[in-house]
PDB file of C-alpha atoms in Angstrom:
ATOM      1  CA  SER A  23       8.032 -69.364 -32.298  1.00  0.00           C
ATOM      2  CA  GLN A  24       7.815 -65.698 -31.437  1.00  0.00           C
ATOM      3  CA  LEU A  25       6.224 -62.458 -32.581  1.00  0.00           C
ATOM      4  CA  ILE A  26       8.075 -59.159 -32.156  1.00  0.00           C
ATOM      5  CA  ASN A  27       6.158 -56.036 -33.114  1.00  0.00           C
ATOM      6  CA  SER A  28       7.331 -52.436 -33.270  1.00  0.00           C
ATOM      7  CA  GLY A  29       4.839 -51.465 -35.961  1.00  0.00           C
ATOM      8  CA  SER A  30       1.073 -51.781 -36.122  1.00  0.00           C
ATOM      9  CA  ILE A  31      -0.987 -54.990 -36.039  1.00  0.00           C
ATOM     10  CA  SER A  32      -4.767 -55.269 -36.139  1.00  0.00           C
ATOM     11  CA  GLY A  33      -5.187 -58.040 -33.591  1.00  0.00           C
ATOM     12  CA  VAL A  34      -3.283 -61.169 -32.589  1.00  0.00           C
ATOM     13  CA  SER A  35      -4.953 -64.551 -32.093  1.00  0.00           C
ATOM     14  CA  ASN A  36      -3.047 -67.542 -30.732  1.00  0.00           C
ATOM     15  CA  ASP A  37      -4.537 -71.022 -30.525  1.00  0.00           C
ATOM     16  CA  GLY A  38      -1.250 -72.851 -30.912  1.00  0.00           C
ATOM     17  CA  SER A  39       2.074 -72.482 -29.143  1.00  0.00           C
ATOM     18  CA  LEU A  40       3.902 -69.157 -28.983  1.00  0.00           C
ATOM     19  CA  THR A  41       7.032 -68.623 -26.920  1.00  0.00           C
ATOM     20  CA  ASN A  42       7.225 -64.842 -26.935  1.00  0.00           C
ATOM     21  CA  LEU A  43       4.997 -61.967 -27.960  1.00  0.00           C
ATOM     22  CA  ALA A  44       6.908 -58.693 -27.565  1.00  0.00           C
ATOM     23  CA  ASN A  45       5.224 -55.405 -28.412  1.00  0.00           C
ATOM     24  CA  SER A  46       6.651 -51.893 -28.507  1.00  0.00           C
ATOM     25  CA  GLY A  47       4.269 -50.739 -31.219  1.00  0.00           C
ATOM     26  CA  SER A  48       0.500 -50.918 -31.529  1.00  0.00           C
ATOM     27  CA  ILE A  49      -1.851 -53.898 -31.413  1.00  0.00           C
ATOM     28  CA  SER A  50      -5.474 -52.928 -31.945  1.00  0.00           C
ATOM     29  CA  ASN A  51      -8.339 -55.403 -31.526  1.00  0.00           C
ATOM     30  CA  GLY A  52      -6.322 -57.011 -28.753  1.00  0.00           C
ATOM     31  CA  VAL A  53      -4.489 -60.258 -28.078  1.00  0.00           C
ATOM     32  CA  ASP A  54      -6.778 -63.298 -27.997  1.00  0.00           C
ATOM     33  CA  ASN A  55      -5.195 -66.415 -26.525  1.00  0.00           C
ATOM     34  CA  SER A  56      -6.634 -69.920 -26.366  1.00  0.00           C
ATOM     35  CA  GLY A  57      -3.333 -71.735 -26.830  1.00  0.00           C
ATOM     36  CA  ALA A  58      -0.032 -71.698 -24.963  1.00  0.00           C
ATOM     37  CA  LEU A  59       1.834 -68.406 -24.698  1.00  0.00           C
ATOM     38  CA  THR A  60       4.947 -68.318 -22.554  1.00  0.00           C
ATOM     39  CA  SER A  61       5.599 -64.584 -22.387  1.00  0.00           C
ATOM     40  CA  LEU A  62       3.669 -61.451 -23.328  1.00  0.00           C
ATOM     41  CA  VAL A  63       5.760 -58.283 -22.948  1.00  0.00           C
ATOM     42  CA  ASN A  64       4.360 -54.841 -23.681  1.00  0.00           C
ATOM     43  CA  SER A  65       7.206 -52.358 -23.456  1.00  0.00           C
ATOM     44  CA  ILE A  66       7.292 -48.625 -22.772  1.00  0.00           C
ATOM     45  CA  GLY A  67       5.489 -46.960 -25.669  1.00  0.00           C
ATOM     46  CA  GLY A  68       3.666 -50.155 -26.543  1.00  0.00           C
ATOM     47  CA  VAL A  69      -0.120 -49.988 -26.841  1.00  0.00           C
ATOM     48  CA  ILE A  70      -2.518 -52.943 -26.773  1.00  0.00           C
ATOM     49  CA  SER A  71      -6.190 -52.035 -27.121  1.00  0.00           C
ATOM     50  CA  GLY A  72      -9.546 -53.582 -27.972  1.00  0.00           C
ATOM     51  CA  LYS A  73     -12.820 -54.696 -26.430  1.00  0.00           C
ATOM     52  CA  PHE A  74     -10.651 -56.988 -24.324  1.00  0.00           C
ATOM     53  CA  ALA A  75      -7.058 -55.806 -24.766  1.00  0.00           C
ATOM     54  CA  VAL A  76      -5.709 -59.177 -23.592  1.00  0.00           C
ATOM     55  CA  TYR A  77      -8.176 -62.068 -23.510  1.00  0.00           C
ATOM     56  CA  VAL A  78      -7.221 -65.458 -22.085  1.00  0.00           C
ATOM     57  CA  GLY A  79     -10.288 -67.456 -23.066  1.00  0.00           C
ATOM     58  CA  GLY A  80      -8.530 -70.813 -22.930  1.00  0.00           C
ATOM     59  CA  GLY A  81      -5.076 -72.305 -22.698  1.00  0.00           C
ATOM     60  CA  SER A  82      -2.561 -70.338 -20.680  1.00  0.00           C
ATOM     61  CA  ILE A  83      -0.235 -67.366 -20.544  1.00  0.00           C
ATOM     62  CA  ALA A  84       2.717 -67.923 -18.236  1.00  0.00           C
ATOM     63  CA  THR A  85       3.728 -64.263 -17.779  1.00  0.00           C
ATOM     64  CA  ILE A  86       2.322 -60.881 -18.762  1.00  0.00           C
ATOM     65  CA  SER A  87       4.643 -57.910 -18.258  1.00  0.00           C
ATOM     66  CA  ASN A  88       3.458 -54.398 -19.032  1.00  0.00           C
ATOM     67  CA  ALA A  89       5.386 -51.125 -19.011  1.00  0.00           C
ATOM     68  CA  GLY A  90       3.207 -49.507 -21.679  1.00  0.00           C
ATOM     69  CA  SER A  91      -0.566 -49.285 -22.054  1.00  0.00           C
ATOM     70  CA  ILE A  92      -3.078 -52.132 -22.034  1.00  0.00           C
ATOM     71  CA  SER A  93      -6.511 -50.617 -22.443  1.00  0.00           C
ATOM     72  CA  GLY A  94      -9.814 -52.382 -23.103  1.00  0.00           C
ATOM     73  CA  ASN A  95     -13.386 -51.206 -23.412  1.00  0.00           C
ATOM     74  CA  VAL A  96     -14.621 -54.083 -21.222  1.00  0.00           C
ATOM     75  CA  ALA A  97     -11.342 -55.188 -19.612  1.00  0.00           C
ATOM     76  CA  GLY A  98      -7.662 -54.480 -19.975  1.00  0.00           C
ATOM     77  CA  ILE A  99      -6.827 -58.103 -19.166  1.00  0.00           C
ATOM     78  CA  ALA A 100      -9.570 -60.735 -18.970  1.00  0.00           C
ATOM     79  CA  ASN A 101      -8.682 -64.220 -17.753  1.00  0.00           C
ATOM     80  CA  LEU A 102     -11.033 -67.200 -17.999  1.00  0.00           C
ATOM     81  CA  ALA A 103      -8.306 -69.840 -18.028  1.00  0.00           C
ATOM     82  CA  GLN A 104      -4.783 -69.760 -16.570  1.00  0.00           C
ATOM     83  CA  THR A 105      -2.373 -66.869 -16.195  1.00  0.00           C
ATOM     84  CA  GLY A 106       0.761 -67.419 -14.143  1.00  0.00           C
ATOM     85  CA  SER A 107       1.753 -63.851 -13.334  1.00  0.00           C
ATOM     86  CA  ILE A 108       0.923 -60.281 -14.289  1.00  0.00           C
ATOM     87  CA  TYR A 109       3.517 -57.565 -13.657  1.00  0.00           C
ATOM     88  CA  ASN A 110       2.565 -53.960 -14.310  1.00  0.00           C
ATOM     89  CA  SER A 111       4.674 -50.823 -14.154  1.00  0.00           C
ATOM     90  CA  GLY A 112       2.625 -49.048 -16.821  1.00  0.00           C
ATOM     91  CA  TYR A 113      -1.089 -48.513 -17.343  1.00  0.00           C
ATOM     92  CA  ILE A 114      -3.890 -51.105 -17.442  1.00  0.00           C
ATOM     93  CA  SER A 115      -7.515 -50.041 -17.758  1.00  0.00           C
ATOM     94  CA  GLY A 116     -11.012 -51.302 -18.465  1.00  0.00           C
ATOM     95  CA  SER A 117     -13.134 -48.275 -19.276  1.00  0.00           C
ATOM     96  CA  ALA A 118     -16.487 -50.073 -18.982  1.00  0.00           C
ATOM     97  CA  GLY A 119     -15.504 -52.915 -16.645  1.00  0.00           C
ATOM     98  CA  ARG A 120     -12.352 -54.194 -14.984  1.00  0.00           C
ATOM     99  CA  GLY A 121      -8.727 -53.252 -15.366  1.00  0.00           C
ATOM    100  CA  VAL A 122      -7.799 -56.872 -14.655  1.00  0.00           C
ATOM    101  CA  GLY A 123     -10.687 -59.323 -14.534  1.00  0.00           C
ATOM    102  CA  ASN A 124     -10.552 -62.972 -13.541  1.00  0.00           C
ATOM    103  CA  SER A 125     -13.691 -65.034 -14.060  1.00  0.00           C
ATOM    104  CA  ILE A 126     -13.660 -68.785 -13.287  1.00  0.00           C
ATOM    105  CA  GLY A 127      -9.943 -68.843 -14.097  1.00  0.00           C
ATOM    106  CA  THR A 128      -6.714 -68.858 -12.104  1.00  0.00           C
ATOM    107  CA  ILE A 129      -4.112 -66.127 -11.754  1.00  0.00           C
ATOM    108  CA  GLY A 130      -0.988 -66.785  -9.697  1.00  0.00           C
ATOM    109  CA  THR A 131       0.234 -63.268  -8.868  1.00  0.00           C
ATOM    110  CA  ILE A 132      -0.707 -59.744  -9.860  1.00  0.00           C
ATOM    111  CA  THR A 133       2.055 -57.254  -9.082  1.00  0.00           C
ATOM    112  CA  ASN A 134       1.387 -53.560  -9.588  1.00  0.00           C
ATOM    113  CA  ALA A 135       4.747 -51.896  -9.121  1.00  0.00           C
ATOM    114  CA  ALA A 136       5.479 -48.358  -7.931  1.00  0.00           C
ATOM    115  CA  GLY A 137       4.443 -46.051 -10.759  1.00  0.00           C
ATOM    116  CA  GLY A 138       1.987 -48.598 -12.135  1.00  0.00           C
ATOM    117  CA  THR A 139      -1.730 -47.844 -12.511  1.00  0.00           C
ATOM    118  CA  ILE A 140      -4.657 -50.261 -12.788  1.00  0.00           C
ATOM    119  CA  THR A 141      -8.144 -48.782 -13.202  1.00  0.00           C
ATOM    120  CA  GLY A 142     -11.618 -49.947 -14.153  1.00  0.00           C
ATOM    121  CA  SER A 143     -15.131 -48.561 -13.917  1.00  0.00           C
ATOM    122  CA  ALA A 144     -16.414 -51.647 -12.046  1.00  0.00           C
ATOM    123  CA  SER A 145     -13.135 -52.594 -10.356  1.00  0.00           C
ATOM    124  CA  GLY A 146      -9.432 -52.060 -10.782  1.00  0.00           C
ATOM    125  CA  ILE A 147      -8.999 -55.781 -10.180  1.00  0.00           C
ATOM    126  CA  GLY A 148     -12.068 -58.018 -10.162  1.00  0.00           C
ATOM    127  CA  ASN A 149     -12.243 -61.700  -9.267  1.00  0.00           C
ATOM    128  CA  GLY A 150     -15.402 -63.774  -9.692  1.00  0.00           C
ATOM    129  CA  GLY A 151     -16.961 -67.003 -10.846  1.00  0.00           C
ATOM    130  CA  VAL A 152     -17.364 -70.168  -8.824  1.00  0.00           C
ATOM    131  CA  THR A 153     -13.751 -71.245  -9.383  1.00  0.00           C
ATOM    132  CA  GLY A 154     -12.088 -67.831  -9.710  1.00  0.00           C
ATOM    133  CA  LEU A 155      -8.767 -67.827  -7.845  1.00  0.00           C
ATOM    134  CA  ILE A 156      -6.030 -65.228  -7.430  1.00  0.00           C
ATOM    135  CA  SER A 157      -3.173 -66.309  -5.184  1.00  0.00           C
ATOM    136  CA  LEU A 158      -1.616 -62.884  -4.541  1.00  0.00           C
ATOM    137  CA  ILE A 159      -2.313 -59.247  -5.327  1.00  0.00           C
ATOM    138  CA  SER A 160       0.707 -57.094  -4.476  1.00  0.00           C
ATOM    139  CA  ASN A 161       0.305 -53.354  -4.982  1.00  0.00           C
ATOM    140  CA  SER A 162       2.980 -50.687  -4.616  1.00  0.00           C
ATOM    141  CA  GLY A 163       1.363 -48.385  -7.176  1.00  0.00           C
ATOM    142  CA  TYR A 164      -2.167 -47.117  -7.748  1.00  0.00           C
ATOM    143  CA  ILE A 165      -5.320 -49.227  -8.111  1.00  0.00           C
ATOM    144  CA  ALA A 166      -8.608 -47.343  -8.456  1.00  0.00           C
ATOM    145  CA  SER A 167     -12.217 -47.657  -9.552  1.00  0.00           C
ATOM    146  CA  ALA A 168     -15.521 -45.813  -9.562  1.00  0.00           C
ATOM    147  CA  LYS A 169     -16.778 -48.828  -7.574  1.00  0.00           C
ATOM    148  CA  SER A 170     -14.262 -51.208  -5.921  1.00  0.00           C
ATOM    149  CA  GLY A 171     -10.484 -50.928  -6.178  1.00  0.00           C
ATOM    150  CA  VAL A 172     -10.413 -54.701  -5.687  1.00  0.00           C
ATOM    151  CA  GLY A 173     -13.729 -56.525  -5.998  1.00  0.00           C
ATOM    152  CA  ASN A 174     -13.924 -60.189  -5.031  1.00  0.00           C
ATOM    153  CA  SER A 175     -16.788 -62.673  -5.124  1.00  0.00           C
ATOM    154  CA  ALA A 176     -14.586 -65.781  -5.415  1.00  0.00           C
ATOM    155  CA  LYS A 177     -11.248 -66.519  -3.706  1.00  0.00           C
ATOM    156  CA  ILE A 178      -8.142 -64.401  -3.175  1.00  0.00           C
ATOM    157  CA  ALA A 179      -5.454 -65.907  -0.959  1.00  0.00           C
ATOM    158  CA  SER A 180      -3.643 -62.668  -0.082  1.00  0.00           C
ATOM    159  CA  ILE A 181      -3.696 -58.924  -0.759  1.00  0.00           C
ATOM    160  CA  SER A 182      -0.579 -56.907   0.125  1.00  0.00           C
ATOM    161  CA  ASN A 183      -0.761 -53.141  -0.314  1.00  0.00           C
ATOM    162  CA  SER A 184       2.020 -50.604   0.143  1.00  0.00           C
ATOM    163  CA  GLY A 185       0.649 -48.173  -2.431  1.00  0.00           C
ATOM    164  CA  THR A 186      -2.818 -46.697  -2.920  1.00  0.00           C
ATOM    165  CA  LEU A 187      -5.905 -48.849  -3.292  1.00  0.00           C
ATOM    166  CA  THR A 188      -9.103 -46.851  -3.650  1.00  0.00           C
ATOM    167  CA  GLY A 189     -12.676 -46.994  -4.897  1.00  0.00           C
ATOM    168  CA  SER A 190     -15.705 -44.722  -4.639  1.00  0.00           C
ATOM    169  CA  VAL A 191     -17.841 -47.517  -3.134  1.00  0.00           C
ATOM    170  CA  SER A 192     -15.078 -49.568  -1.506  1.00  0.00           C
ATOM    171  CA  GLY A 193     -11.300 -49.864  -1.582  1.00  0.00           C
ATOM    172  CA  ILE A 194     -11.708 -53.628  -1.195  1.00  0.00           C
ATOM    173  CA  GLY A 195     -15.177 -55.111  -1.608  1.00  0.00           C
ATOM    174  CA  ASN A 196     -15.477 -58.779  -0.665  1.00  0.00           C
ATOM    175  CA  SER A 197     -18.407 -61.153  -0.890  1.00  0.00           C
ATOM    176  CA  GLY A 198     -16.209 -64.208  -1.394  1.00  0.00           C
ATOM    177  CA  SER A 199     -13.109 -65.318   0.483  1.00  0.00           C
ATOM    178  CA  ILE A 200      -9.868 -63.429   1.175  1.00  0.00           C
ATOM    179  CA  GLY A 201      -7.190 -65.109   3.291  1.00  0.00           C
ATOM    180  CA  GLN A 202      -5.296 -62.023   4.460  1.00  0.00           C
ATOM    181  CA  ILE A 203      -5.199 -58.290   3.794  1.00  0.00           C
ATOM    182  CA  SER A 204      -1.900 -56.668   4.704  1.00  0.00           C
ATOM    183  CA  ASN A 205      -1.662 -52.881   4.373  1.00  0.00           C
ATOM    184  CA  SER A 206       1.288 -50.548   4.871  1.00  0.00           C
ATOM    185  CA  GLY A 207       0.009 -47.990   2.358  1.00  0.00           C
ATOM    186  CA  LEU A 208      -3.423 -46.422   1.866  1.00  0.00           C
ATOM    187  CA  ILE A 209      -6.761 -48.176   1.428  1.00  0.00           C
ATOM    188  CA  SER A 210      -9.514 -45.613   1.029  1.00  0.00           C
ATOM    189  CA  SER A 211     -13.060 -45.000  -0.104  1.00  0.00           C
ATOM    190  CA  ALA A 212     -15.870 -42.470   0.138  1.00  0.00           C
ATOM    191  CA  GLY A 213     -17.867 -45.495   1.336  1.00  0.00           C
ATOM    192  CA  GLY A 214     -16.369 -48.467   3.181  1.00  0.00           C
ATOM    193  CA  ALA A 215     -12.598 -48.757   2.726  1.00  0.00           C
ATOM    194  CA  ILE A 216     -12.860 -52.519   3.347  1.00  0.00           C
ATOM    195  CA  GLY A 217     -16.365 -53.912   2.955  1.00  0.00           C
ATOM    196  CA  ASN A 218     -16.940 -57.556   3.845  1.00  0.00           C
ATOM    197  CA  SER A 219     -20.017 -59.674   3.285  1.00  0.00           C
ATOM    198  CA  GLY A 220     -18.020 -62.879   2.822  1.00  0.00           C
ATOM    199  CA  THR A 221     -14.950 -64.195   4.648  1.00  0.00           C
ATOM    200  CA  ILE A 222     -11.694 -62.428   5.495  1.00  0.00           C
ATOM    201  CA  GLY A 223      -9.125 -64.432   7.448  1.00  0.00           C
ATOM    202  CA  SER A 224      -7.211 -61.480   8.916  1.00  0.00           C
ATOM    203  CA  ILE A 225      -6.389 -57.809   8.416  1.00  0.00           C
ATOM    204  CA  VAL A 226      -2.942 -56.474   9.331  1.00  0.00           C
ATOM    205  CA  ASN A 227      -2.576 -52.704   9.087  1.00  0.00           C
ATOM    206  CA  SER A 228       0.498 -50.554   9.596  1.00  0.00           C
ATOM    207  CA  GLY A 229      -0.603 -47.912   7.101  1.00  0.00           C
ATOM    208  CA  THR A 230      -3.885 -46.033   6.705  1.00  0.00           C
ATOM    209  CA  ILE A 231      -7.385 -47.396   6.179  1.00  0.00           C
ATOM    210  CA  SER A 232      -9.797 -44.529   5.624  1.00  0.00           C
ATOM    211  CA  GLY A 233     -13.459 -44.274   4.654  1.00  0.00           C
ATOM    212  CA  ALA A 234     -16.890 -43.110   5.720  1.00  0.00           C
ATOM    213  CA  GLN A 235     -16.565 -46.469   7.465  1.00  0.00           C
ATOM    214  CA  ALA A 236     -13.065 -47.896   7.461  1.00  0.00           C
ATOM    215  CA  ILE A 237     -14.037 -51.558   7.890  1.00  0.00           C
ATOM    216  CA  THR A 238     -17.580 -52.863   7.575  1.00  0.00           C
ATOM    217  CA  ASN A 239     -18.528 -56.453   8.308  1.00  0.00           C
ATOM    218  CA  GLY A 240     -22.016 -57.794   7.643  1.00  0.00           C
ATOM    219  CA  SER A 241     -24.023 -60.098   9.847  1.00  0.00           C
ATOM    220  CA  SER A 242     -23.428 -63.852   9.780  1.00  0.00           C
ATOM    221  CA  VAL A 243     -20.118 -63.452   7.908  1.00  0.00           C
ATOM    222  CA  ALA A 244     -16.592 -64.198   9.039  1.00  0.00           C
ATOM    223  CA  LEU A 245     -13.964 -61.589   9.827  1.00  0.00           C
ATOM    224  CA  GLY A 246     -10.812 -62.812  11.517  1.00  0.00           C
ATOM    225  CA  PRO A 247      -8.466 -60.829  13.765  1.00  0.00           C
ATOM    226  CA  ILE A 248      -7.598 -57.212  12.984  1.00  0.00           C
ATOM    227  CA  SER A 249      -4.072 -56.143  13.972  1.00  0.00           C
ATOM    228  CA  ASN A 250      -3.473 -52.403  13.779  1.00  0.00           C
ATOM    229  CA  THR A 251      -0.298 -50.388  14.359  1.00  0.00           C
ATOM    230  CA  GLY A 252      -1.286 -47.728  11.835  1.00  0.00           C
ATOM    231  CA  VAL A 253      -4.265 -45.425  11.371  1.00  0.00           C
ATOM    232  CA  ILE A 254      -7.909 -46.417  10.900  1.00  0.00           C
ATOM    233  CA  ILE A 255     -10.183 -43.498  10.043  1.00  0.00           C
ATOM    234  CA  GLY A 256     -13.951 -43.969   9.956  1.00  0.00           C
ATOM    235  CA  GLY A 257     -14.192 -46.696  12.532  1.00  0.00           C
ATOM    236  CA  ILE A 258     -15.029 -50.371  12.410  1.00  0.00           C
ATOM    237  CA  SER A 259     -18.607 -51.510  12.037  1.00  0.00           C
ATOM    238  CA  SER A 260     -19.196 -55.207  12.605  1.00  0.00           C
ATOM    239  CA  GLN A 261     -22.308 -57.278  13.125  1.00  0.00           C
ATOM    240  CA  PHE A 262     -20.854 -60.376  14.750  1.00  0.00           C
TER     241      PHE A 262
END
């Protein structure tokens, strides 16, 4: 079955099986999924809002595609279960938390395309919980936060940035595990552009990494090789 909305709906809750949810209108009080949803498409002009604009508390959503606005008070998209892919060319925000938040769940890929914006007060994209896993974050647009552009305390396999990734405290703040950070764009912060108190496998930079300290690495933590053909402003501070 499918739901196609170009009008106004006060909340959608799915605990069954839904093939397609397509929105070009307004959904207030968010989309709450604990069942199986194959595709969630929010088109240009579409608005999804609520405490959690999209909440995956159980079950799964195979794909989320946004060209409109997904805006939550706590999180734009909150995943505690399984989300296959998130593609954004519009606007995703969490005014009091995370733009995209993953806690104990699994997200395959998050793609923020050129022209796309993901923002949150705590983090643009946040990953946490003992079993929180994001396979790939690919950014060609703009990811920003008053704290960390990307904040990780669990596991992210790879971050690839060709856009702008910025946060007032850190562009990327890691206390968990990140396999690789590849940057051909801009990673910046008024603090540490990349702050590591966990494990980072490698950093490959052909763009710009800029901060009061560009890369900071705490004591007794693991930071793999750094390969730089770009610009690093603010220096590298590491306590090996």
